[in-house]
PDB file of C-alpha atoms in Angstrom:
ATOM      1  CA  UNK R   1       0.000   0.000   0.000  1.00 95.00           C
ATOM      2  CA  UNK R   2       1.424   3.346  -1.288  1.00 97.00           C
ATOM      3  CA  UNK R   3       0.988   6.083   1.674  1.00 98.00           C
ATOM      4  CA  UNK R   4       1.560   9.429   0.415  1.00 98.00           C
ATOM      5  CA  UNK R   5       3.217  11.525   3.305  1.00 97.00           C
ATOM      6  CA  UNK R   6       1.437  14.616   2.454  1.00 96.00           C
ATOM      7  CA  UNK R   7      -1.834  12.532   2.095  1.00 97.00           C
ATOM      8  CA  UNK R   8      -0.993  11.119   5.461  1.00 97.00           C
ATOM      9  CA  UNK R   9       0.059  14.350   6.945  1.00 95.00           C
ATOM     10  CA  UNK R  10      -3.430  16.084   6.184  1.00 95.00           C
ATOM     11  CA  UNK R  11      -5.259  13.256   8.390  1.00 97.00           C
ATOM     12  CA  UNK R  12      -2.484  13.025  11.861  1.00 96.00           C
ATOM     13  CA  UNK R  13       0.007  14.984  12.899  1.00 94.00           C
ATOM     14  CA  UNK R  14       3.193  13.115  12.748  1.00 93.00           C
ATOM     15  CA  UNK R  15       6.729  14.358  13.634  1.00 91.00           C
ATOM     16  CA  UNK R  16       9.296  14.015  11.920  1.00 88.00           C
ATOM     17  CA  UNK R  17      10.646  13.216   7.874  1.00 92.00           C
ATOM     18  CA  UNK R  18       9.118  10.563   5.755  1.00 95.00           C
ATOM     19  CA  UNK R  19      12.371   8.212   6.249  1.00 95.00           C
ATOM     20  CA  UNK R  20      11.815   8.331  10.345  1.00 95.00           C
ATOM     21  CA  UNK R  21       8.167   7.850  10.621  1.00 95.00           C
ATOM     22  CA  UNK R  22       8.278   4.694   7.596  1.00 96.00           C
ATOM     23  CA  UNK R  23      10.900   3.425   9.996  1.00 95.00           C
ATOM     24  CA  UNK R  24       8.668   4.169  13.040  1.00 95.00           C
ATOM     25  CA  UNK R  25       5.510   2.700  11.616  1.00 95.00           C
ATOM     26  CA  UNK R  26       7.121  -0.227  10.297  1.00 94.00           C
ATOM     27  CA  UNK R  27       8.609  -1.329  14.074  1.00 93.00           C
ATOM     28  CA  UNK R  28       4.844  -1.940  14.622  1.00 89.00           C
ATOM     29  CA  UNK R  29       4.452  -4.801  12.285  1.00 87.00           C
ATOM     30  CA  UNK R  30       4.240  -2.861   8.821  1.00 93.00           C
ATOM     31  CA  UNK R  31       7.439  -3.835   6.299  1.00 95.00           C
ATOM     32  CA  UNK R  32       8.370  -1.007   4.521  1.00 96.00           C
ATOM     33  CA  UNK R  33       8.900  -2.163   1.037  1.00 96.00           C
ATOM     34  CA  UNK R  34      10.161   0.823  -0.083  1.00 96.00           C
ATOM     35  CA  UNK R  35      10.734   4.943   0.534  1.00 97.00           C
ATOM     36  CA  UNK R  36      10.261   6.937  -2.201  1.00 95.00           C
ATOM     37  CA  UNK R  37      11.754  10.900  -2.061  1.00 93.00           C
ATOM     38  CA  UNK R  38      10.201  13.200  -4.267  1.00 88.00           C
ATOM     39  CA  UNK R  39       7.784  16.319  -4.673  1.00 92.00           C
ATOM     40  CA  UNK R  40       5.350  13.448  -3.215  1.00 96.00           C
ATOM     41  CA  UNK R  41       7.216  11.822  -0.763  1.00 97.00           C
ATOM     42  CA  UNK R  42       5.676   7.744  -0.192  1.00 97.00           C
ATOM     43  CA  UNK R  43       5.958   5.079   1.720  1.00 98.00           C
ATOM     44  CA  UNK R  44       5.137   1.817   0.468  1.00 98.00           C
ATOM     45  CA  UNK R  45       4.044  -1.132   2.856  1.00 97.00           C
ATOM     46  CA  UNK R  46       3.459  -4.637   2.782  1.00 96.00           C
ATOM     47  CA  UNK R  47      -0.062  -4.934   4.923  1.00 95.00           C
ATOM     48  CA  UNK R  48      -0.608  -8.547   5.784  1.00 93.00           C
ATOM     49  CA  UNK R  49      -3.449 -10.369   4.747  1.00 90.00           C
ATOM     50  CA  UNK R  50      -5.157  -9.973   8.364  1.00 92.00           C
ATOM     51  CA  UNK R  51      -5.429  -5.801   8.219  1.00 94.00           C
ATOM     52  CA  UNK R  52      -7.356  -4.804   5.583  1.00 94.00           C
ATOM     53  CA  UNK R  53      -8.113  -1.785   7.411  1.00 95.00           C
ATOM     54  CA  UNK R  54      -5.090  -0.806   6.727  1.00 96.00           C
ATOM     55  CA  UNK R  55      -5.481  -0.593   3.183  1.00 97.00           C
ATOM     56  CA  UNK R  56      -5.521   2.801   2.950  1.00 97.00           C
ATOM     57  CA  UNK R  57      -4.485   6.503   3.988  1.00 97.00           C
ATOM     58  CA  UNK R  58      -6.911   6.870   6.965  1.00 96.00           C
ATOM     59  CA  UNK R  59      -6.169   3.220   8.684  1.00 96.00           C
ATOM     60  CA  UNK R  60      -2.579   4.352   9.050  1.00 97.00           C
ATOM     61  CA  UNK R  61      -3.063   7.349   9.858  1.00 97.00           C
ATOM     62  CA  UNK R  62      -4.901   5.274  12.939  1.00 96.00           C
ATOM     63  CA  UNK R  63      -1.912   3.910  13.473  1.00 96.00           C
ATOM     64  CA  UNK R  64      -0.049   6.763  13.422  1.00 96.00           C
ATOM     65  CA  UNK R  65      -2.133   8.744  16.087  1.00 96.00           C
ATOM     66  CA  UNK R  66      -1.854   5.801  18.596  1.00 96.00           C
ATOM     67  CA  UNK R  67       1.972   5.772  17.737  1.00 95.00           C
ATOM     68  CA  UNK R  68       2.644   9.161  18.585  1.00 96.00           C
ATOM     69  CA  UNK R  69      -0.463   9.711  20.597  1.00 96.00           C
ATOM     70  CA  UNK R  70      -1.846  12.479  18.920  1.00 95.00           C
ATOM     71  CA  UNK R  71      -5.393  12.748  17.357  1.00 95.00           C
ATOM     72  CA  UNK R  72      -6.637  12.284  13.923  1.00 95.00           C
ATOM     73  CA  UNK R  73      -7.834  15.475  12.385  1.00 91.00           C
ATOM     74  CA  UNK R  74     -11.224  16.487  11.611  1.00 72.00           C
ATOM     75  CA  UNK R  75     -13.026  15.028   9.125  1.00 68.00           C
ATOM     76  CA  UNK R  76     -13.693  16.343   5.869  1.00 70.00           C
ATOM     77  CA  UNK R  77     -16.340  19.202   5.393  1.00 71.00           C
ATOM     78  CA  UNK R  78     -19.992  17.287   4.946  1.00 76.00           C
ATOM     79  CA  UNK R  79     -21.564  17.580   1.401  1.00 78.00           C
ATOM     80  CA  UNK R  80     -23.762  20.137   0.903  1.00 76.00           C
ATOM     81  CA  UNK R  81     -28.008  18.997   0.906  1.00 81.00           C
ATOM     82  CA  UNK R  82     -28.886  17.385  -2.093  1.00 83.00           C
ATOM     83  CA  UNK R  83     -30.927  19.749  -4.932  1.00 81.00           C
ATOM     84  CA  UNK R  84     -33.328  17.569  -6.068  1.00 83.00           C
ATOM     85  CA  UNK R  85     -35.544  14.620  -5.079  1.00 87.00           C
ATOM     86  CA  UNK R  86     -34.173  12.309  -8.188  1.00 90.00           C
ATOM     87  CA  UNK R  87     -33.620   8.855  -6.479  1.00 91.00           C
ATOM     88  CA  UNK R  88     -33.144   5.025  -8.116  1.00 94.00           C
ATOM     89  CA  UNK R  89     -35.156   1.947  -7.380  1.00 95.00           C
ATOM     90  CA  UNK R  90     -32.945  -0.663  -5.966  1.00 97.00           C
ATOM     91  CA  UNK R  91     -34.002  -3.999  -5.435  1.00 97.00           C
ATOM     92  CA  UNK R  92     -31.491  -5.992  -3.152  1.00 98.00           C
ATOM     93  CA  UNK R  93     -31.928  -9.710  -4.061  1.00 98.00           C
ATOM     94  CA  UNK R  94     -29.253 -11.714  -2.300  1.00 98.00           C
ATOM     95  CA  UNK R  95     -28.749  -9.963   1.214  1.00 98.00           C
ATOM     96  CA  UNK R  96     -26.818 -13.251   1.992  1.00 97.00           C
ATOM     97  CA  UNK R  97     -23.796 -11.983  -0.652  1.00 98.00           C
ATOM     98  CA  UNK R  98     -24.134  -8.230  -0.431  1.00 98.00           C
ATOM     99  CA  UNK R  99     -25.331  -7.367   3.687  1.00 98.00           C
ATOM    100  CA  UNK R 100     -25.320  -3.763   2.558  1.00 98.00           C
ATOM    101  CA  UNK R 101     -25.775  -1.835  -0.866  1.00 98.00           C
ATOM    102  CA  UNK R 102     -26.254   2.427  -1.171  1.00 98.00           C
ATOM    103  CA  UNK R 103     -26.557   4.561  -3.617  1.00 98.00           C
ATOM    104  CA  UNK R 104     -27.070   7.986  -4.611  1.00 97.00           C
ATOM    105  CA  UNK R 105     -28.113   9.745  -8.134  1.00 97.00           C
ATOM    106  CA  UNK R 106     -26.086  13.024  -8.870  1.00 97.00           C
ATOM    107  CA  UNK R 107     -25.526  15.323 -11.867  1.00 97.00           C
ATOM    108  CA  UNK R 108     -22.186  15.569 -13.019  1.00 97.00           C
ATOM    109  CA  UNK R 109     -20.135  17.283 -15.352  1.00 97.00           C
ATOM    110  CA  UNK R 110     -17.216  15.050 -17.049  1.00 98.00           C
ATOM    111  CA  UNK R 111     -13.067  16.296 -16.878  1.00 97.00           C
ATOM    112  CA  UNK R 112      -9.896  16.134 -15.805  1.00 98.00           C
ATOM    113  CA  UNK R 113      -9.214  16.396 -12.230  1.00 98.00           C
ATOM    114  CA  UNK R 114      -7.741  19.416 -10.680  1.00 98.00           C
ATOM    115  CA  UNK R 115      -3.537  18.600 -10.634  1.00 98.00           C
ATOM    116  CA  UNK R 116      -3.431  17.890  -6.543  1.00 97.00           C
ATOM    117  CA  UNK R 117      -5.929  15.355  -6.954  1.00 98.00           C
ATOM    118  CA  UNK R 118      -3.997  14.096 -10.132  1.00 98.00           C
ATOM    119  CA  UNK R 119      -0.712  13.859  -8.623  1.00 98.00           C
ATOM    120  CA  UNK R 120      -2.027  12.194  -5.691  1.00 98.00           C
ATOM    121  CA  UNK R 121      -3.362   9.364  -7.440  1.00 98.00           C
ATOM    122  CA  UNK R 122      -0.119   8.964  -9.530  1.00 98.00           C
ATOM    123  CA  UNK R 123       1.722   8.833  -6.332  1.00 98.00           C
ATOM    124  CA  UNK R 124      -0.196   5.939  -5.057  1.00 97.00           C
ATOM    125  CA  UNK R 125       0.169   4.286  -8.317  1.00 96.00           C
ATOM    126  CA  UNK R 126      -3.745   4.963  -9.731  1.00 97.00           C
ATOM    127  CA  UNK R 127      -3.208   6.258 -13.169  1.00 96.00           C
ATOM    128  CA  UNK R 128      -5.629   9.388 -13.394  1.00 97.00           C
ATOM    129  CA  UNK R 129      -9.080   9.148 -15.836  1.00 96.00           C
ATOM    130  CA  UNK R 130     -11.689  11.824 -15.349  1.00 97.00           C
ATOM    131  CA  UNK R 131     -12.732  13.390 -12.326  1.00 97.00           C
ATOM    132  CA  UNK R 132     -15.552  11.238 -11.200  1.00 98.00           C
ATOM    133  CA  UNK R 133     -13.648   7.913 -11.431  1.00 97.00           C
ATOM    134  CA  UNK R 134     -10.111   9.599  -9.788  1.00 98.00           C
ATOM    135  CA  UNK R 135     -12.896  10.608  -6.590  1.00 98.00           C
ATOM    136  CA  UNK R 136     -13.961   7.103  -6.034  1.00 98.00           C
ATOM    137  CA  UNK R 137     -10.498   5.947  -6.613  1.00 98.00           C
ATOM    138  CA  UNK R 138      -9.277   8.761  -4.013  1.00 98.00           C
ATOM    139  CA  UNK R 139     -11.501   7.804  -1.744  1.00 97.00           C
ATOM    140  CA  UNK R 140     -10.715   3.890  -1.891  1.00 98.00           C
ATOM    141  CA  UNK R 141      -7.407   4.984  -1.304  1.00 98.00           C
ATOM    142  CA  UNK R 142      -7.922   7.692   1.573  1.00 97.00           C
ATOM    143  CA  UNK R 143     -10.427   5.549   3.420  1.00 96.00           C
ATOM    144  CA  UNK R 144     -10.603   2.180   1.966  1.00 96.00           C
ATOM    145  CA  UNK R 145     -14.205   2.314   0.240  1.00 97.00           C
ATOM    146  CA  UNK R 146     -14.683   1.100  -2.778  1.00 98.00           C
ATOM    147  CA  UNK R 147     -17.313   2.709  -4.733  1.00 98.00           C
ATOM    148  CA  UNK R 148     -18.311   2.676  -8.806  1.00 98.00           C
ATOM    149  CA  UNK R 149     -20.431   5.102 -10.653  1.00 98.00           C
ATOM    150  CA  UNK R 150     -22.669   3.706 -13.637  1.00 97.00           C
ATOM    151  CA  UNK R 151     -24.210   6.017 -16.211  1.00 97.00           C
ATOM    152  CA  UNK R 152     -28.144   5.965 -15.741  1.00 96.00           C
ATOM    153  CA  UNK R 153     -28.971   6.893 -19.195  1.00 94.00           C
ATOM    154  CA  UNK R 154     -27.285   3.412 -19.792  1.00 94.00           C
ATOM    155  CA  UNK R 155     -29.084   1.532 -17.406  1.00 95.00           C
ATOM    156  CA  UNK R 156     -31.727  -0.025 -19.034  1.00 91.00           C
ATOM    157  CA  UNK R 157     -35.285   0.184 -16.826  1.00 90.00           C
ATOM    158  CA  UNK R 158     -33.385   3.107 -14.264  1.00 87.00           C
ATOM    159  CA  UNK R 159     -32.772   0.350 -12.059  1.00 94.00           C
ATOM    160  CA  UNK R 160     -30.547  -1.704  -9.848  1.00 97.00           C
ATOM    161  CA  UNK R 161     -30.726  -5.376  -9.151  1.00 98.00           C
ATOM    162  CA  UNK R 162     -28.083  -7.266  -6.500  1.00 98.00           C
ATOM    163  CA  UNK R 163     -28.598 -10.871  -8.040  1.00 98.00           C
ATOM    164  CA  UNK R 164     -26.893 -13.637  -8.930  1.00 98.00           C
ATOM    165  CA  UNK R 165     -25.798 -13.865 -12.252  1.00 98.00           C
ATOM    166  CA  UNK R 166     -28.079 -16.243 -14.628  1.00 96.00           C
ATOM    167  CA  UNK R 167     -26.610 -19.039 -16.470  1.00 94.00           C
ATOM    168  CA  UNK R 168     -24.559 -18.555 -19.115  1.00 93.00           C
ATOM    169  CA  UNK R 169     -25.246 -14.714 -18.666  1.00 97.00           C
ATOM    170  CA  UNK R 170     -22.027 -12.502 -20.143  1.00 97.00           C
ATOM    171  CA  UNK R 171     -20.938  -9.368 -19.342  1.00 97.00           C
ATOM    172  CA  UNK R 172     -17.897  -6.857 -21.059  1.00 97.00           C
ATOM    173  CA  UNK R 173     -15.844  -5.663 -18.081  1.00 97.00           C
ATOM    174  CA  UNK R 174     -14.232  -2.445 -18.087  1.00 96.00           C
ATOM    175  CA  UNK R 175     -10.911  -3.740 -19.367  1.00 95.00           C
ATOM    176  CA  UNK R 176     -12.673  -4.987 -22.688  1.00 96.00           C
ATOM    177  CA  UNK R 177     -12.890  -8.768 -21.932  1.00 97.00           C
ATOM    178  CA  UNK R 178     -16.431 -10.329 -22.541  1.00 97.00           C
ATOM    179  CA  UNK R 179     -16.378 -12.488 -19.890  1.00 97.00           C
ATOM    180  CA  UNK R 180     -18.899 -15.730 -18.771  1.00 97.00           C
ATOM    181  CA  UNK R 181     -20.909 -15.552 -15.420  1.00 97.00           C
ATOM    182  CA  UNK R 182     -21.517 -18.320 -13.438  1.00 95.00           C
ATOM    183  CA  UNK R 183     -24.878 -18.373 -11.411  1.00 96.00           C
ATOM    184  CA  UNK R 184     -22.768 -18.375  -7.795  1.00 96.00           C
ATOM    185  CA  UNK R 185     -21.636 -14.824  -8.845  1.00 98.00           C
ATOM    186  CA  UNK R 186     -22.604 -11.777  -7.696  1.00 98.00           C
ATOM    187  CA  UNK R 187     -24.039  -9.134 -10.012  1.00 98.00           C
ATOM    188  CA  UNK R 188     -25.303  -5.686 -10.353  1.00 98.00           C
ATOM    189  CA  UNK R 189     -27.868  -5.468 -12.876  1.00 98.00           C
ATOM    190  CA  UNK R 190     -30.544  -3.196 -14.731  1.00 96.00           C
ATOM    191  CA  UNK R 191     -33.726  -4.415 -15.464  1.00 93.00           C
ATOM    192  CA  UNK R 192     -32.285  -6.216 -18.209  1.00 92.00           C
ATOM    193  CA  UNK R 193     -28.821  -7.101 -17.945  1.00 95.00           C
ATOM    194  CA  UNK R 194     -25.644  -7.392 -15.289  1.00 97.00           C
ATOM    195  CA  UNK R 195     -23.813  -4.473 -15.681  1.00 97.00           C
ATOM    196  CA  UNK R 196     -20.988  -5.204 -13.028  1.00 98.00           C
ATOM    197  CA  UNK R 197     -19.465  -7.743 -11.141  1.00 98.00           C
ATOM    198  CA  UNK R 198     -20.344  -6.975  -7.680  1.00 98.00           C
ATOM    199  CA  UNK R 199     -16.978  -6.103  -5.510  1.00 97.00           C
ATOM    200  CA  UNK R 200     -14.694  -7.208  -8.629  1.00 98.00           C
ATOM    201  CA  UNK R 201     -14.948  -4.852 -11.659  1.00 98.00           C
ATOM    202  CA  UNK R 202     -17.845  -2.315 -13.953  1.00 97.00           C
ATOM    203  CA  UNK R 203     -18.957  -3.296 -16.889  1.00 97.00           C
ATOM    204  CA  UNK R 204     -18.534  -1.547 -20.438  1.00 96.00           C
ATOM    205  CA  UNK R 205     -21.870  -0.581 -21.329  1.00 94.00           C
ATOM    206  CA  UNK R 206     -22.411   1.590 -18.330  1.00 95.00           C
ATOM    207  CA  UNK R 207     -19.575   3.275 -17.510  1.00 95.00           C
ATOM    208  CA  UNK R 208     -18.709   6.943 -17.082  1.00 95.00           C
ATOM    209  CA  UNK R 209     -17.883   8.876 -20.263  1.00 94.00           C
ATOM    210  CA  UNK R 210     -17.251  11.857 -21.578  1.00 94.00           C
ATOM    211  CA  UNK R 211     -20.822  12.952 -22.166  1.00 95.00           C
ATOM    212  CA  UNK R 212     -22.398  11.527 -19.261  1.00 97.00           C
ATOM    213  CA  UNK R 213     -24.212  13.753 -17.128  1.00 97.00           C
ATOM    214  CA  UNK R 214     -26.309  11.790 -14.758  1.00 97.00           C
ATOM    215  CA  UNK R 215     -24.753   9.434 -12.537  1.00 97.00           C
ATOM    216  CA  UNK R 216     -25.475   6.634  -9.659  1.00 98.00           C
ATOM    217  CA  UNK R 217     -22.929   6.072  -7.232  1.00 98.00           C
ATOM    218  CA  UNK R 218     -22.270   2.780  -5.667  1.00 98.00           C
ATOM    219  CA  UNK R 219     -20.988   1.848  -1.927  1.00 98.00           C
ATOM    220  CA  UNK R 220     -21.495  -1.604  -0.814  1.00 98.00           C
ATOM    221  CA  UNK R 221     -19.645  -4.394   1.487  1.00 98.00           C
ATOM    222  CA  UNK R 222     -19.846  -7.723  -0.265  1.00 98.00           C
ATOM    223  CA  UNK R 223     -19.277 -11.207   1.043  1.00 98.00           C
ATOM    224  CA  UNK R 224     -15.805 -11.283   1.503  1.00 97.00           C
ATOM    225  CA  UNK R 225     -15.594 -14.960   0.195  1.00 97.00           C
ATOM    226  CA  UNK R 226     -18.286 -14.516  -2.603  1.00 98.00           C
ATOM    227  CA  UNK R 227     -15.789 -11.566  -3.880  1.00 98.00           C
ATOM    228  CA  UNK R 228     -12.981 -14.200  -3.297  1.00 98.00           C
ATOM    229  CA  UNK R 229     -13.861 -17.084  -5.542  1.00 98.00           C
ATOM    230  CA  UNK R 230     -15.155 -14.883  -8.343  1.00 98.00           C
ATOM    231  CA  UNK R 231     -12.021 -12.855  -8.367  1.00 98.00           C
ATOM    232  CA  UNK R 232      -9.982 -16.402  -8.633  1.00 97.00           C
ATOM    233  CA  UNK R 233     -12.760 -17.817 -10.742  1.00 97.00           C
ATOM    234  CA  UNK R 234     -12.397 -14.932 -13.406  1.00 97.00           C
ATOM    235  CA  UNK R 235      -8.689 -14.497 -12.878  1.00 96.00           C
ATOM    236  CA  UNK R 236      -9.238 -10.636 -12.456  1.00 97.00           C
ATOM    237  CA  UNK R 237      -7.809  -9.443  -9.416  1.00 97.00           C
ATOM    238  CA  UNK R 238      -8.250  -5.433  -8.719  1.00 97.00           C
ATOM    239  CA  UNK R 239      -7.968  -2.980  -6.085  1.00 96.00           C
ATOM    240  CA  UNK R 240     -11.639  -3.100  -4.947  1.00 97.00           C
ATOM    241  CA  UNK R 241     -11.659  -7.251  -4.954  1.00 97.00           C
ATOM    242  CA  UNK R 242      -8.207  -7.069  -3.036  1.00 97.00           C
ATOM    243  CA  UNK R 243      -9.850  -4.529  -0.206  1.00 97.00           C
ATOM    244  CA  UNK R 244     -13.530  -6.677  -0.269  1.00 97.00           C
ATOM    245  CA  UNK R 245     -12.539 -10.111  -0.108  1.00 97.00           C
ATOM    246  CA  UNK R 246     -10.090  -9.095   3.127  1.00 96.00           C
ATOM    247  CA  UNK R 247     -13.337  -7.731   4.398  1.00 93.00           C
ATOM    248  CA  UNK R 248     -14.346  -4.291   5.273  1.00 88.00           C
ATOM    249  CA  UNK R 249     -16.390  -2.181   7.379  1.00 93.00           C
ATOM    250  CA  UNK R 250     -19.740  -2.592   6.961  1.00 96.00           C
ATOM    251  CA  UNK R 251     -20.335   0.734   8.038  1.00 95.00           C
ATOM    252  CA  UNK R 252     -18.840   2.498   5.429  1.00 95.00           C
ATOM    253  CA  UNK R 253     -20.990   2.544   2.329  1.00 97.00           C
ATOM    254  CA  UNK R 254     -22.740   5.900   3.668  1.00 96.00           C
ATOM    255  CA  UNK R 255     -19.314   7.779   4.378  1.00 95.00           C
ATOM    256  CA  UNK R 256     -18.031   6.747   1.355  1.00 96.00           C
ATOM    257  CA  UNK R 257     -20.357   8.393  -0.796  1.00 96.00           C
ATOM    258  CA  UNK R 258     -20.371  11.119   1.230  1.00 95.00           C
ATOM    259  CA  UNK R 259     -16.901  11.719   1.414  1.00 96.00           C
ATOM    260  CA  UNK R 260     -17.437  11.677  -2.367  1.00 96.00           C
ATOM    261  CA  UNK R 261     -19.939  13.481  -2.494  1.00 96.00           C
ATOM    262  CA  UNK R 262     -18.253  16.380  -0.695  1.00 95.00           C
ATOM    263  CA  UNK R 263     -15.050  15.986  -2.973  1.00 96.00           C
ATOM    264  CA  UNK R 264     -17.281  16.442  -6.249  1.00 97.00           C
ATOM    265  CA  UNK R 265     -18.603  19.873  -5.261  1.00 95.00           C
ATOM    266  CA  UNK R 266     -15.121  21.059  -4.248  1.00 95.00           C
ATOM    267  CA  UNK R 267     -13.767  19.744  -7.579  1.00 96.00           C
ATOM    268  CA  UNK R 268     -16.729  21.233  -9.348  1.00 96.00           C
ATOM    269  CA  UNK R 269     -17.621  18.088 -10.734  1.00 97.00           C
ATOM    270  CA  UNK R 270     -20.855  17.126  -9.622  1.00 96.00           C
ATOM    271  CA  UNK R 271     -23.920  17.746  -7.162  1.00 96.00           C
ATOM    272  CA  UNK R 272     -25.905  15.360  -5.545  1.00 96.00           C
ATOM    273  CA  UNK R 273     -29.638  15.306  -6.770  1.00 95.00           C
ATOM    274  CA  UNK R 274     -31.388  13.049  -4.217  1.00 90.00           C
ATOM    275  CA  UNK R 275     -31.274  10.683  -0.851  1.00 94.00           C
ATOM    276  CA  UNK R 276     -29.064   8.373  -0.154  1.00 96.00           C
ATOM    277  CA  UNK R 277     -31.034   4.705  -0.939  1.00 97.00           C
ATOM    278  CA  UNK R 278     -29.429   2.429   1.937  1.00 97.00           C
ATOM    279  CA  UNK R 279     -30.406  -1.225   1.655  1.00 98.00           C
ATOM    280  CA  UNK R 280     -29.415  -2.854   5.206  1.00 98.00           C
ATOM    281  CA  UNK R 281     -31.814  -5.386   5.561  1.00 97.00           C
ATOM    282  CA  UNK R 282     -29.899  -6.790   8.639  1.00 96.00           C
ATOM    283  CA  UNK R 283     -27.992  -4.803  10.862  1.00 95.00           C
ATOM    284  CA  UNK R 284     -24.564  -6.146  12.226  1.00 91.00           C
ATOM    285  CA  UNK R 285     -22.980  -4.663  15.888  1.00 86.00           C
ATOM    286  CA  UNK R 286     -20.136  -3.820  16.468  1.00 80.00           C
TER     287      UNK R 286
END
């Protein structure tokens, strides 16, 4: 995991150069695979198998403040109230392989991120694409979230199903490859077709581009092992299946997509346009 020292810095307090805290942090059971000096400083450490909430800026940064015993900042600004009452129907299927599913409809307007938020992402080895994609990928890296956005004109019915995928049911993944769905998989659909693979990759024929300008936004926590064997089954490993099939916090969906949310207006790339639709049919204690 690539921690940018300025990213870090913005979310604890910690004293010193990037050299003396990697060495500090990584006395309490992080290897430091590498420290890389630059503009953006980063540190880059193994994080075993067992700490996936440490898969990102903000679960270091936990560490950190218990390190040093100082506190973690405050959190970001909340999003401002949403403009409209514009909403999607979401019909959670399988509760059993997705405990948790929200979503949120906003108006956006497609284009390169601002430079900080580019540079960033390049330092933590995410290779910049527009600015609605580079928020949910900054925010997967600053909190460990994964989210996706699907276009809604190119949802067919305005919908969202959490299903298992049918048999012998396809789907083109973002990377191109039309791949074959087995029925154990995990799928978010329209009213017509799967148009992701839930906690492993989007699909094609929804995704963001250039002239979208309506948008759903997905946070969810998946069955860690459902996320698992389709990741192994498909042979498509990514940086959302690495952080859901370690398992997550199923309390994060909401703060994901408002941590987005609030990172779209001060980008000026978007506005949220309804509620927040949170599907929890079972609530899990801490």
């Amino acid at each position: 995991m690539k921690i940018v020292y300025p990213w870090l810095s913005d979310l604890v307090d910690v004293p010193g150069d990037v050299d003396s805290i990697a060495a500090e942090i990584g006395l309490r059971g992080f290897e430091v695979a590498e420290v890389q000096q630059g503009r953006l400083p980063v540190i880059d450490f193994e994080i075993s198998a067992n700490r996936p909430d440490c898969l990102n800026h903000l679960g270091i940064a936990r560490e950190a403040s218990v390190i040093w015993n100082t506190p973690l900042k405050a959190a970001a600004p909340s999003p401002a109230a949403p403009s409209g009452d514009v909403t999607i129907e979401v019909e959670l299927a399988d509760a059993a392989l997705c405990p948790r599913y929200c979503a949120k409809v906003f108006d956006v307007r497609i284009g390169p991120s601002p430079a900080w938020l580019a540079e960033r992402l390049e330092a933590a080895g995410v290779r910049p694409i527009n600015n609605i994609v580079d928020v949910t990928n900054y925010v997967m890296l600053e909190m460990g979230q994964p989210m996706h956005a699907f276009d809604v004109q190119r949802l067919g019915g305005g919908t969202l199903v959490i299903r298992r995928a049918r048999a012998g049911e396809t789907l083109q993944t973002l990377d191109g490859v039309q791949r074959t769905l087995d029925p154990d998989m995990l799928v978010i659909a329209d009213a017509e077709h799967a148009a992701a693979i839930a906690g492993v990759m989007g699909g094609r024929d929804s995704e963001i581009h250039e002239g979208t300008t309506r948008m759903v936004l997905e946070s969810a926590y998946f069955h860690p092992p459902s996320v698992r064997r389709t990741s192994k089954r498909l042979g498509l490993k990514t940086e959302a299946s690495i952080r859901f099939e370690r398992g997550g916090d199923v309390n994060a969906p909401p703060a994901g997509i408002a941590r987005a949310a609030a990172l779209f207006e001060q980008i000026g790339a978007g506005h949220a346009m309804g509620p927040l639709v949170d599907r929890y049919p079972v609530r899990r204690e801490p």
